[in-house]
XYZ file of C-alpha atoms in Angstrom:
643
model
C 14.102 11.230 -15.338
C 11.306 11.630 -12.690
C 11.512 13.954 -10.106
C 12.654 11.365 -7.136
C 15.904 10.975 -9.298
C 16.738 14.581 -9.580
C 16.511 15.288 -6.361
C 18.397 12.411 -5.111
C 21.354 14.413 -6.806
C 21.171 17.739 -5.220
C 23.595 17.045 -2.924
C 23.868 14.092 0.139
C 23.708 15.884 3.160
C 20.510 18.540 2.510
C 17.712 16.230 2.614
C 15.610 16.030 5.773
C 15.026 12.750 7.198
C 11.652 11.155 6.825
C 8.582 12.141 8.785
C 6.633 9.657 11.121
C 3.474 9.100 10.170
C 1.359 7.194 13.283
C -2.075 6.645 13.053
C -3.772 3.347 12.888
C -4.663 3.666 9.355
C -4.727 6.055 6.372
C -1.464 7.398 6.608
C -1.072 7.361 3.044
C -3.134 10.295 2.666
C -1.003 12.231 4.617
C 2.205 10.259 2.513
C 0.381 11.438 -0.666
C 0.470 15.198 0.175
C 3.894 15.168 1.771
C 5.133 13.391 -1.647
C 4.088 16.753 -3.671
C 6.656 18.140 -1.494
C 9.633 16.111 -1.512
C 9.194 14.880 1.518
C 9.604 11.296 2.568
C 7.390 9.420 5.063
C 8.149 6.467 7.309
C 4.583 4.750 8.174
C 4.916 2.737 11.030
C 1.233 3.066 13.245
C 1.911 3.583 17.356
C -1.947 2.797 17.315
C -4.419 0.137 16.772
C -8.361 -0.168 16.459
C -10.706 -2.679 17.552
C -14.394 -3.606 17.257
C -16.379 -2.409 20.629
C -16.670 -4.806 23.175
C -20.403 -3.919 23.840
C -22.718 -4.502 20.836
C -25.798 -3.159 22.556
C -25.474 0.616 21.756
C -24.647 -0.660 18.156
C -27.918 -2.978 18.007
C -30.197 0.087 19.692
C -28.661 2.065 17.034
C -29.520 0.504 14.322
C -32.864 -0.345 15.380
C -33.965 2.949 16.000
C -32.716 3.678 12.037
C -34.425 0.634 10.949
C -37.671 2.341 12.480
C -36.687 5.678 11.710
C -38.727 8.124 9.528
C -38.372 12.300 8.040
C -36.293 14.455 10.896
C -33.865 11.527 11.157
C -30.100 11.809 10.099
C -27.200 8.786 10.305
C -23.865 11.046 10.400
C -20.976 8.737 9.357
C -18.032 10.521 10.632
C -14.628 7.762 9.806
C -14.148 5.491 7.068
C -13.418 3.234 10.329
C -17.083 3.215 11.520
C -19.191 1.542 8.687
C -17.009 -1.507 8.944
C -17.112 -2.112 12.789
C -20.841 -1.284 13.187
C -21.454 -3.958 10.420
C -19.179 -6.489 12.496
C -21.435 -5.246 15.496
C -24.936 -5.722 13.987
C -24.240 -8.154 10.952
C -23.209 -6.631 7.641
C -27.321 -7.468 5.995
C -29.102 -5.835 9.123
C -26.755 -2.959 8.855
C -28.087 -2.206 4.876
C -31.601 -3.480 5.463
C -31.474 -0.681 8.105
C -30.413 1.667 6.027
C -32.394 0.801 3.128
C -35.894 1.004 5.461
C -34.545 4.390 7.038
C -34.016 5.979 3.307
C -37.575 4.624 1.961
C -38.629 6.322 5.151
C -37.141 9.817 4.331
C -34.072 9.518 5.946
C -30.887 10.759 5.033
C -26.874 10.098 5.157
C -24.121 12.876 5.842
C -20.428 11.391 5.743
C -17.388 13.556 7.005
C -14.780 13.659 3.782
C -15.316 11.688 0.552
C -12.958 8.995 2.040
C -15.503 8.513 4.673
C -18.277 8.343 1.974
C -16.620 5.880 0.041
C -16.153 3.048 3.279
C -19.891 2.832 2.828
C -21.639 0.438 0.196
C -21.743 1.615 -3.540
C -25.540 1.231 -3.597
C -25.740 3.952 -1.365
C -23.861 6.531 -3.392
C -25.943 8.318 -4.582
C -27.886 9.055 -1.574
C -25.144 9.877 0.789
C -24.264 13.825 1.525
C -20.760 15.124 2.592
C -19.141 17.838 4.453
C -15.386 18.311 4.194
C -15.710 18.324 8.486
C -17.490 17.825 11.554
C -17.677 21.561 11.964
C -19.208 21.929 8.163
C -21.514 18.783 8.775
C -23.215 20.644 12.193
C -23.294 23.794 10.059
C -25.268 22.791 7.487
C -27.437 20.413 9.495
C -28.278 22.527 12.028
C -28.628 26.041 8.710
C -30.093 23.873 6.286
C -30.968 20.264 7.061
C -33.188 21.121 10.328
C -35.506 24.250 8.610
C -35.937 22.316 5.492
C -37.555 19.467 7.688
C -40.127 22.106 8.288
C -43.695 20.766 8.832
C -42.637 17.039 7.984
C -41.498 15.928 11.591
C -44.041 16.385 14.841
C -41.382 15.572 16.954
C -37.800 16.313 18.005
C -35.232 15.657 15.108
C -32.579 12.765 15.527
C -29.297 12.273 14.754
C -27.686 8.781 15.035
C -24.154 8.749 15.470
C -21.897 5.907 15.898
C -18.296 6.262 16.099
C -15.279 5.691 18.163
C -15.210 5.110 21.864
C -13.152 7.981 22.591
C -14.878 10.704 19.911
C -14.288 14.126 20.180
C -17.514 15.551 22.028
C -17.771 18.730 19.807
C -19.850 17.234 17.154
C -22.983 16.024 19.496
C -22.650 19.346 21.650
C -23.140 21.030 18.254
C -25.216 19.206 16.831
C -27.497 19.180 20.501
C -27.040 23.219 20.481
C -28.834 23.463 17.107
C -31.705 21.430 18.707
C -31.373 18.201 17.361
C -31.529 15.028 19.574
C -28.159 13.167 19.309
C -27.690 9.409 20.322
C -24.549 8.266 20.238
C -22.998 4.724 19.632
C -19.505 3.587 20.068
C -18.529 1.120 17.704
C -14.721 0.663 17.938
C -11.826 1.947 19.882
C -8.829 3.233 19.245
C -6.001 2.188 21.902
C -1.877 2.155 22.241
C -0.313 -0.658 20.714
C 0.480 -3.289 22.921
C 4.032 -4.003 22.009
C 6.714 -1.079 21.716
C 6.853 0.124 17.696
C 9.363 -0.234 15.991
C 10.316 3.412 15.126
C 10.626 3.898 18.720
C 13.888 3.624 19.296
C 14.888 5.555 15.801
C 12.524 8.192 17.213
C 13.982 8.315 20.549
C 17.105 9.139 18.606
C 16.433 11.842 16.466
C 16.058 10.035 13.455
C 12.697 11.457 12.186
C 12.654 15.346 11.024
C 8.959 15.371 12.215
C 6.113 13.203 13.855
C 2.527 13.894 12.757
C -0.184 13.313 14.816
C -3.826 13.126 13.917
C -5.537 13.123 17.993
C -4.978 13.000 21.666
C -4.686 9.367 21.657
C -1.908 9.394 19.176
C -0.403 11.754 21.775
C -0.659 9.446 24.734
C 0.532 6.197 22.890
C 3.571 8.516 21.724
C 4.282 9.178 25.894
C 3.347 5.314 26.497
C 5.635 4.147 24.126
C 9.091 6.623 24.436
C 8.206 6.163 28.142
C 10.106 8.833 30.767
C 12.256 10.126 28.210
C 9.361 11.128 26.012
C 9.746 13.628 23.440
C 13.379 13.911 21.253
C 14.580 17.388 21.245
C 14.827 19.105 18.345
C 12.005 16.981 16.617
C 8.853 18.840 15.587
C 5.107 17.485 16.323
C 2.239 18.549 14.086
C -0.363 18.178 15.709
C -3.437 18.326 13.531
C -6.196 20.563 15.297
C -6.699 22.296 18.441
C -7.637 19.681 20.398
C -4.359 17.352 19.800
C -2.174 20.056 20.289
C -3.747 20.727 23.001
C -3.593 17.319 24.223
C 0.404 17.505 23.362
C 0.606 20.486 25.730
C -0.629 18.906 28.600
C 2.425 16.746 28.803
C 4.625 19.337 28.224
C 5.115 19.682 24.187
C 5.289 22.974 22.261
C 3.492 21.474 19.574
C 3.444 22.700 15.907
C -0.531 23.268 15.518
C -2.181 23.266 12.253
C -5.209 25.056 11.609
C -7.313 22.025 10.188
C -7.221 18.127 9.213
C -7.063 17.683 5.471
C -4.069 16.455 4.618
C -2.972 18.877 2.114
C -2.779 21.405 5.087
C -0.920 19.272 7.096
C 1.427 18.428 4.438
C 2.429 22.459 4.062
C 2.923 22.715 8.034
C 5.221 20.423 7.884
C 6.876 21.531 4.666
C 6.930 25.094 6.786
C 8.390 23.579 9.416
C 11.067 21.949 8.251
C 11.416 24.916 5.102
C 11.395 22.692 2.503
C 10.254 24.261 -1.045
C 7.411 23.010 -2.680
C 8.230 20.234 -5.451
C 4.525 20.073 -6.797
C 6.010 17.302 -9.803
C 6.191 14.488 -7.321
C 2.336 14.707 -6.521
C 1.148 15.234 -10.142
C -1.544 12.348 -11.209
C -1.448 11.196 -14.260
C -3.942 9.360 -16.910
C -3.131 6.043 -18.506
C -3.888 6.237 -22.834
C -7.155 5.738 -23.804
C -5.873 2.694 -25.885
C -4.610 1.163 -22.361
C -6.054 -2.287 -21.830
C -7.198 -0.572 -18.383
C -9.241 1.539 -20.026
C -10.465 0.033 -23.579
C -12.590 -2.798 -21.185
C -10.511 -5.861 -22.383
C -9.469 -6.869 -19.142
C -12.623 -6.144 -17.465
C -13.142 -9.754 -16.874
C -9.945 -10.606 -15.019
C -9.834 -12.162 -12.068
C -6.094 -11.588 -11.023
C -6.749 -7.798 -11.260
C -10.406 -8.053 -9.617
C -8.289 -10.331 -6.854
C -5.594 -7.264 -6.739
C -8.430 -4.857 -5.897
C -10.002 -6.977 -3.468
C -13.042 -8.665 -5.065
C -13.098 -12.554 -5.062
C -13.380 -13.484 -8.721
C -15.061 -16.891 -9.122
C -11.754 -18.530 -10.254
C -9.219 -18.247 -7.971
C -6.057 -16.185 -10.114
C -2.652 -17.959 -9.855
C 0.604 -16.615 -11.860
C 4.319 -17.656 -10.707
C 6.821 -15.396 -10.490
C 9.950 -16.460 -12.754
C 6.847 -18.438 -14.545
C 9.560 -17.048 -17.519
C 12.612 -19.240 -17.395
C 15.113 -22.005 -17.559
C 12.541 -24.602 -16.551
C 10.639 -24.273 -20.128
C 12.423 -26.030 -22.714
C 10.805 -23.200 -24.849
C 12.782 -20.687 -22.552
C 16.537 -21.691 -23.182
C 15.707 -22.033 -26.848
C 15.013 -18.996 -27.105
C 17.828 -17.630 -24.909
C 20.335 -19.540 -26.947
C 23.130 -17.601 -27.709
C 21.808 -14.201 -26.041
C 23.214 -13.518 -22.341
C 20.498 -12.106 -19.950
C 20.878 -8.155 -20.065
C 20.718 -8.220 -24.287
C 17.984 -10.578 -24.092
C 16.008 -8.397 -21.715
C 16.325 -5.247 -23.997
C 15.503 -7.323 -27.277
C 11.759 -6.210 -27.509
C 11.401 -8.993 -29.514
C 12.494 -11.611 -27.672
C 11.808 -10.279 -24.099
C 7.842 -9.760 -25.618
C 8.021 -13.630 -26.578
C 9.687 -14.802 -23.023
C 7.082 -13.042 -21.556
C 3.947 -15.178 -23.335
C 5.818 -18.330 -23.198
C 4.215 -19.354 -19.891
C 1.193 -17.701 -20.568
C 0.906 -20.001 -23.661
C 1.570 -23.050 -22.056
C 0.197 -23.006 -18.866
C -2.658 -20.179 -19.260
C -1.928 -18.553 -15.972
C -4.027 -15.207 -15.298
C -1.215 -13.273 -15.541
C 2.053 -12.677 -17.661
C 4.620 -10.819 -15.409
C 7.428 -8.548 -17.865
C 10.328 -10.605 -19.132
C 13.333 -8.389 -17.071
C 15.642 -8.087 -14.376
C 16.425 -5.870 -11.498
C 19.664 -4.666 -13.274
C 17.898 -3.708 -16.645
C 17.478 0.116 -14.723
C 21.039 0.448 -14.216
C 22.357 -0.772 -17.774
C 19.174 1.563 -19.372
C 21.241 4.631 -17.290
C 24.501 3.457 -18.522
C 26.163 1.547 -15.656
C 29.251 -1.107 -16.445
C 26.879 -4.094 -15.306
C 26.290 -7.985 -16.205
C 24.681 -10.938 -15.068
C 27.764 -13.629 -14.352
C 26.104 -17.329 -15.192
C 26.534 -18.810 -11.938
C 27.019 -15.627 -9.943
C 24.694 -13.158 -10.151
C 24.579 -9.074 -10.972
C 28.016 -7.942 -10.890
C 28.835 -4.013 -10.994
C 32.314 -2.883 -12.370
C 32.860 -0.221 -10.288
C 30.916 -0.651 -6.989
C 30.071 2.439 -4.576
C 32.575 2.374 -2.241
C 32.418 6.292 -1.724
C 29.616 8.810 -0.759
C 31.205 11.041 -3.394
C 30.302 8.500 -5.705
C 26.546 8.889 -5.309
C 26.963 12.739 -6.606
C 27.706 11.547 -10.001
C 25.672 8.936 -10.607
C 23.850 9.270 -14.187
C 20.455 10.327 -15.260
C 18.185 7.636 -16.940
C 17.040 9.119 -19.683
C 13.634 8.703 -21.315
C 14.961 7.716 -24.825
C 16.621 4.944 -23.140
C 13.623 3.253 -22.063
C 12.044 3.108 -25.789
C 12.683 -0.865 -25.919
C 10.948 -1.592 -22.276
C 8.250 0.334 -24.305
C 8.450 -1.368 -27.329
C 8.769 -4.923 -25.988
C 5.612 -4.287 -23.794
C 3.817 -2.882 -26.708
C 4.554 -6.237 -28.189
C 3.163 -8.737 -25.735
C 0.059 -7.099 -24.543
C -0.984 -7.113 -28.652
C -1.055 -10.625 -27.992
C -2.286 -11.169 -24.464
C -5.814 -9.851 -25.233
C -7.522 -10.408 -21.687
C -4.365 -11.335 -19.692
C -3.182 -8.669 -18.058
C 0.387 -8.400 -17.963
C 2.426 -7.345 -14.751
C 5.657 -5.140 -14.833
C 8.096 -5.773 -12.587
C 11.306 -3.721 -10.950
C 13.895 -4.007 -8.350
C 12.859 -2.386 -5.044
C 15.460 0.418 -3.931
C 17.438 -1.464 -1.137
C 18.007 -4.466 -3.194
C 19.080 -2.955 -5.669
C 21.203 -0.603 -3.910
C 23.122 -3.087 -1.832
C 24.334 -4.778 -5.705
C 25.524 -1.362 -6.341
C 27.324 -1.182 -3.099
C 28.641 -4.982 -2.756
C 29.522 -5.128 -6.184
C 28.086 -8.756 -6.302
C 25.353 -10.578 -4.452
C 26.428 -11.261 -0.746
C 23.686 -12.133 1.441
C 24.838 -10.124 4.298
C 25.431 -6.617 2.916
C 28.435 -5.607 5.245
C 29.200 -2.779 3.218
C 25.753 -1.852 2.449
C 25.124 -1.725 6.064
C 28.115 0.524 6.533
C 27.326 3.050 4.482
C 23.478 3.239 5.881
C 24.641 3.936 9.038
C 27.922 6.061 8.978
C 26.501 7.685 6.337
C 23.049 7.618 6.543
C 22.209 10.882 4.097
C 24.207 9.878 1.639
C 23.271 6.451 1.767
C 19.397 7.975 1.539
C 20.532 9.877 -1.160
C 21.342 6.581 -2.968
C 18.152 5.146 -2.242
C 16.770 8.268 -3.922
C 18.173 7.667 -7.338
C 17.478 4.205 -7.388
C 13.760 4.933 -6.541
C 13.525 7.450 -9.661
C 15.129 4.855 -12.074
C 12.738 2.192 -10.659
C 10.083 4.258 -10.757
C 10.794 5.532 -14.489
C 10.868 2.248 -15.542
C 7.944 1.201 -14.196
C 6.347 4.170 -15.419
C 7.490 3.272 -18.841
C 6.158 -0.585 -18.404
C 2.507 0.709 -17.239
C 2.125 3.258 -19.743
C 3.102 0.694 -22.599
C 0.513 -1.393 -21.115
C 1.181 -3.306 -18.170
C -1.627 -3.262 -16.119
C -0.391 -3.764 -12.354
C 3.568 -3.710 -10.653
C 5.412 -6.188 -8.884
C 7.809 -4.410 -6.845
C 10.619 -7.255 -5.619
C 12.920 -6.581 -2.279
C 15.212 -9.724 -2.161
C 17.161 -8.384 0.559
C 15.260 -5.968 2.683
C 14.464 -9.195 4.813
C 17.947 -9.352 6.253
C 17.336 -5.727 7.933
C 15.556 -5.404 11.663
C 12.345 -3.610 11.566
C 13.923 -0.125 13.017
C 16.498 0.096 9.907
C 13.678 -0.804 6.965
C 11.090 2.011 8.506
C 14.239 4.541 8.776
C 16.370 3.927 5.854
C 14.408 1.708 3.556
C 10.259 1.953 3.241
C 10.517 5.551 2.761
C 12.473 4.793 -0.726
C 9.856 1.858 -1.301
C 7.343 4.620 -1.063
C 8.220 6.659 -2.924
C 8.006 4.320 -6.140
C 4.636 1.950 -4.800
C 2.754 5.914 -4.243
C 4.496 7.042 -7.364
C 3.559 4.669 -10.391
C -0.014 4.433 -7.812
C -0.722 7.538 -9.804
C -1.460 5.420 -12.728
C -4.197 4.146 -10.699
C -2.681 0.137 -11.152
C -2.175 -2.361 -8.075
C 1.226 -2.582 -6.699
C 2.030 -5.502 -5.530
C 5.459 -6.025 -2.987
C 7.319 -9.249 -2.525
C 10.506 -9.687 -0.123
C 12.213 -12.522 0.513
C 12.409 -13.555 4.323
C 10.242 -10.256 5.344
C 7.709 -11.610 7.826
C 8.896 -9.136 10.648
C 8.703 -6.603 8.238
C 5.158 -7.719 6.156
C 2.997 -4.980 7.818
C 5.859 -1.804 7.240
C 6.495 -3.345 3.534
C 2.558 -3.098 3.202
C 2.529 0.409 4.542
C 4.699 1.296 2.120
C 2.173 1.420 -0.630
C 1.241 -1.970 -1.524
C -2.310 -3.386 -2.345
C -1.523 -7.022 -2.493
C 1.372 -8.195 -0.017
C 3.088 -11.122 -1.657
C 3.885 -13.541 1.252
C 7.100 -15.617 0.952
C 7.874 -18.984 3.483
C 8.926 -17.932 6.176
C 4.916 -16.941 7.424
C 1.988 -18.502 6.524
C -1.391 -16.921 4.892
C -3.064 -17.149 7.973
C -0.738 -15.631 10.118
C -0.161 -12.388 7.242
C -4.025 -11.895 7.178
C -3.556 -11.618 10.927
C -0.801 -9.682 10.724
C -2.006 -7.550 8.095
C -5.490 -6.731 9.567
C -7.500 -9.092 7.221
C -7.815 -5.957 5.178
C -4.696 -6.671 2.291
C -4.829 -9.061 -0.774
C -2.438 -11.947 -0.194
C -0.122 -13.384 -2.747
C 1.542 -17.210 -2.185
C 2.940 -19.099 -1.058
C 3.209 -22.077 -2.522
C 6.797 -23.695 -1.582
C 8.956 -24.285 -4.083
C 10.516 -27.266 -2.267
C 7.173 -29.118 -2.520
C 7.068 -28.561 -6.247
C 9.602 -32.177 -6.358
C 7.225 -34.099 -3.666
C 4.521 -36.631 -4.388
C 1.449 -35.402 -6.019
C -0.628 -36.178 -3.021
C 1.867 -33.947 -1.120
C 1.865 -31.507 -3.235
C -2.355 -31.427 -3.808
C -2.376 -31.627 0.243
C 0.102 -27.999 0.636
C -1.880 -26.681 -2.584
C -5.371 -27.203 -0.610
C -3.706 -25.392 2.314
C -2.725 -22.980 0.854
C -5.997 -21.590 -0.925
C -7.867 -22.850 2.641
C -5.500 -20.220 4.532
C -5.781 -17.874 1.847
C -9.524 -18.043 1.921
C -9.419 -15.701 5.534
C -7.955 -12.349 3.272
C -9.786 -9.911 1.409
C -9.184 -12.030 -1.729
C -5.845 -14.228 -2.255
C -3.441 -15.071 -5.513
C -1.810 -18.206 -5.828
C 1.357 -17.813 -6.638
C 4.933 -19.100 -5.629
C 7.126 -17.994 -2.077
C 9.709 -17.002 -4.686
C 10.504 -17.833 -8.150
C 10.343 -21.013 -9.758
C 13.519 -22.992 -9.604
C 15.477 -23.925 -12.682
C 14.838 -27.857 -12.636
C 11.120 -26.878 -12.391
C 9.312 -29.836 -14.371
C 6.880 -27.690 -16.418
C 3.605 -30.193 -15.939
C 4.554 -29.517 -11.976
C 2.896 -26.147 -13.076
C 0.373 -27.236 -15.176
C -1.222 -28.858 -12.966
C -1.194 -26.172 -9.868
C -2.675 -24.056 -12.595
C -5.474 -26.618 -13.316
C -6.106 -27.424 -9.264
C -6.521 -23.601 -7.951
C -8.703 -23.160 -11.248
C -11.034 -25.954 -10.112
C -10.661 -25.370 -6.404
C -11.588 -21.923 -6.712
C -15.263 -22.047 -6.250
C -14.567 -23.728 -2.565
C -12.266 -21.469 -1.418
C -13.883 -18.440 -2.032
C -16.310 -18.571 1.255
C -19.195 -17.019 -0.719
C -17.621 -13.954 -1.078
């Protein structure tokens, strides 16, 4: 059993609650790091960035690189800049710039190989790094500047764009070591406008720590708990001197760490809160050479090249329950077999799983299974009731219950293994998806007993008993995550993590009691190195926490539509949907008309998979399917705005 599981059974009332993780963006490396600990995160950003108003310093900028020659130096500091200075300038001025200024004798320095990778892979192999901004003025002004030598006649330049609020030590460094800095803001970084949602949990005590990354995550902290301001008894890490120090102005005894990288940060806080390092959680770990991943078979696909955010030429469209009672092929099969046995017959879950794939060629098969396949594998009295739904024999309707919950062990998962073995021998170049029950849903089966859409004892026990009801989102994670360990590593090639009921929750309850489960299974089987892909039911006030919880491709369900989750999400995620299954009984011309708006509306994100906003109903007519398959695949080409 993986290490989430164990230690959800040390005991219900030792674990720290999550830490609050609040800048705009890349939290997850800090989530990463505080993972190899044990710790859990709640990602919820208190900030937001925009493009700069002004594009002139941008345009001067980049015409000065353009005309640039030897002595001259672009220093990329954020893996925020590249993007926004592009928006600024246009995207092809921005690279014939760059281009010019390298044939010229030129060169790059990035801060951090995250920073280096926001810039275009053409430039690669050109581009320098420094782990910091201190290390970047070092070895500019110790090594860059005398090796320029005789080449320049003039004073060397740096160019420097960045955020509207940088931190002014770079330049003065930089200026001190007699190189002539011009500056160019290129986004800002503000306070959100509306209140976050982990306010109020905040304001409460219901975090173990807050880290913050700079003074402005500071001030939107003060704008947004307003007079009361800071909990007592809740640590801030403050990353660097110049946060804390920004932290101590209004009052806070800050925790200060000596330096940025996350793996530092992570042990303050781990210090802080004495928690003992648990280095299994952060281990990475290499998919089989004989993977399809990695033997090239699937190098053409264009549901996983969607997945990692490259438009593919043919728009990718899969349905989730593409496997069931709608294909006559289906119920033959399932004849005389109830649900559980027929999802741990390698056999016939492999051939459940290609029947769709067979008949309608979608660009992905998704793992024949259910949500409760985890909890029979550990040996758990459950069954599907025809009818009903999961049904547990003996509910939790104790905390002492949690304590003696079972291990899953790894012998148990041999035919999940086995039947995935099975059916990607015969996909060839479809890639095939596994697929698991996300934490809370899950969890509120084992605590109802039997599906109820409002969760009244589920919600019970999260909040009169929050650690052990954390400590039961623990061992569900490990199980989930186990068995979609076992699914990848047998040769599934991305994860569908579904959250039926997490949509009933307000946005304060999923970021303290729920994503940080999530989390821990979307960072976990991200180890693999597959895209994780998360679907809830109902979940538009929740989209943009569900995506922070480690998701690459947001599956979007009915109750938003594409246009407003690329808005809501940034325009920076991979949309799945949404297709409604209601329409799939209209006229054709209805049904071509919501099919058209759906790829124009998915057209906006990064890239966008056709799918359903949930599964396909029962009374499905199968050439309904066929021929969404055969529209999106000839539809693509428009809807891919040249991308």
């Amino acid at each position: 059993m993986s290490a989430v599981g164990q230690d959800a059974l040390s005991g219900t009332e030792a674990w720290p609650p999550p830490v609050l993780l609040v800048r705009p963006d890349a939290n997850e490396r800090d989530a990463e790091q505080l993972d190899a600990w044990g710790i859990e995160t709640t990602i919820d950003p208190w900030l937001e960035v925009s493009t700069a108003a002004d594009p002139a310093p941008a345009h001067r900028l980049v015409g000065m690189l353009a005309a640039c020659a030897t002595g001259t130096v672009l220093v990329v500091t954020s893996p925020r800049t590249w993007g926004h200075l592009g928006q600024l300038v246009g995207d092809k001025a921005l690279e014939r710039a760059v281009s010019a200024a390298l044939g010229n004798g030129a060169l790059v320095w990035c801060t951090g190989r995250g920073t280096a990778a926001s810039l275009p892979e053409g430039l690669a192999a050109a581009i320098h790094t420094a782990p910091t901004g201190e290390a970047l003025a070092q070895a500019l002004n110790s090594q860059v500047l005398p090796g320029f030598g005789h080449l320049i006649a003039g004073v060397p330049l740096v160019l420097l764009p960045g955020s509207e609020i940088a931190r002014p030590q770079l330049p003065a460094a930089l200026a001190a070591g007699g190189w002539r800095v011009v500056t160019a803001p290129v986004y800002t970084t503000r306070a959100r406008s509306e209140r976050p949602d982990s306010a109020a949990p905040l304001a409460s005590g219901q975090f173990s720590a807050v880290v913050v990354r700079s003074p402005s995550a500071v001030q939107a902290l003060r704008q947004g708990l307003g007079e009361q301001f800071w909990p007592e008894g809740t640590p801030m890490v403050a990353a660097g001197p110049t946060t804390a120090a920004a932290a101590r102005e209004l009052g806070i005894d800050p925790v200060e760490c000596a330096g940025p990288e996350p793996a530092r940060v992570a042990a303050t806080v781990a210090t802080t809160l004495g928690v003992p390092e648990k280095c299994a959680a952060g281990t990475a770990q290499m998919l089989p050479p004989s993977h399809p991943s990695r033997t090239g078979v699937l190098a053409a696909s264009p549901f996983l090249s969607a997945c990692r955010g490259v438009r593919p030429a043919v728009t990718p469209v899969w349905f989730m329950r593409q496997a069931g009672r709608s294909l006559p092929e289906y119920r033959a099969a399932r004849r005389g077999s109830t649900m559980l046995d027929s999802c741990l017959d390698p056999e016939l879950a492999s051939e459940l799983t290609l029947q769709p794939v067979r008949r309608y060629g979608v660009d992905a098969a998704i793992f024949y299974s259910d949500i409760m396949v985890p909890l029979r594998l550990a040996g758990l009295d459950v069954d599907i009731e025809p009818g009903v739904g999961p049904v547990i024999a003996n509910p939790i309707r104790h905390p002492e219950q949690i304590e003696a919950l079972p291990t899953l062990e790894d012998d148990a998962l041999a035919p999940i293994r086995a039947a995935v073995g099975r059916a990607v021998a015969e996909l060839g170049p479809v890639p095939l998806i596994g697929f698991a029950g996300a934490p809370y849903t899950v969890a509120s089966y084992l605590v109802e007993g039997r599906p109820d859409r409002t969760h009244p004892r589920t919600r019970t026990l999260m909040r009169e008993h929050p650690h052990a009801f954390a400590a039961l989102l623990r061992w569900v994670a490990g199980i989930s995550l186990d068995f979609l360990r076992a699914q990848v590593m047998a040769g599934a090639s991305a994860v569908q993590l579904f959250d039926s009921w997490a949509g009933e929750l307000d946005p304060a309850d999923y970021l303290v009691h729920v994503q940080p489960a999530s989390a821990l299974v979307l960072r976990g089987i991200g180890r693999l190195g597959v895209p994780r892909i998360h679907f809830g039911t109902r979940s538009a006030r929740l989209l943009v926490a569900m995506r922070d919880a480690g998701a690459d491709v947001m599956g979007v369900a009915s109750d938003l539509s594409l246009d407003e989750a690329n808005r809501l999400l940034g325009g920076r995620t991979v949309l799945q949907g949404n297709v409604d299954p209601d329409l799939l009984t209209a006229t054709p011309a209805r049904l071509d008309e919501h099919l058209r708006t759906v790829l124009a509306s998915g057209a906006a994100a990064p890239a966008h998979i056709v799918n359903l906003a949930h599964g396909v109903p029962k009374d499905t007519d199968p050439r309904t399917l066929a021929h969404i398959v055969d529209l999106v695949h000839t539809s693509a080409s428009t809807s891919a705005k040249g991308h």
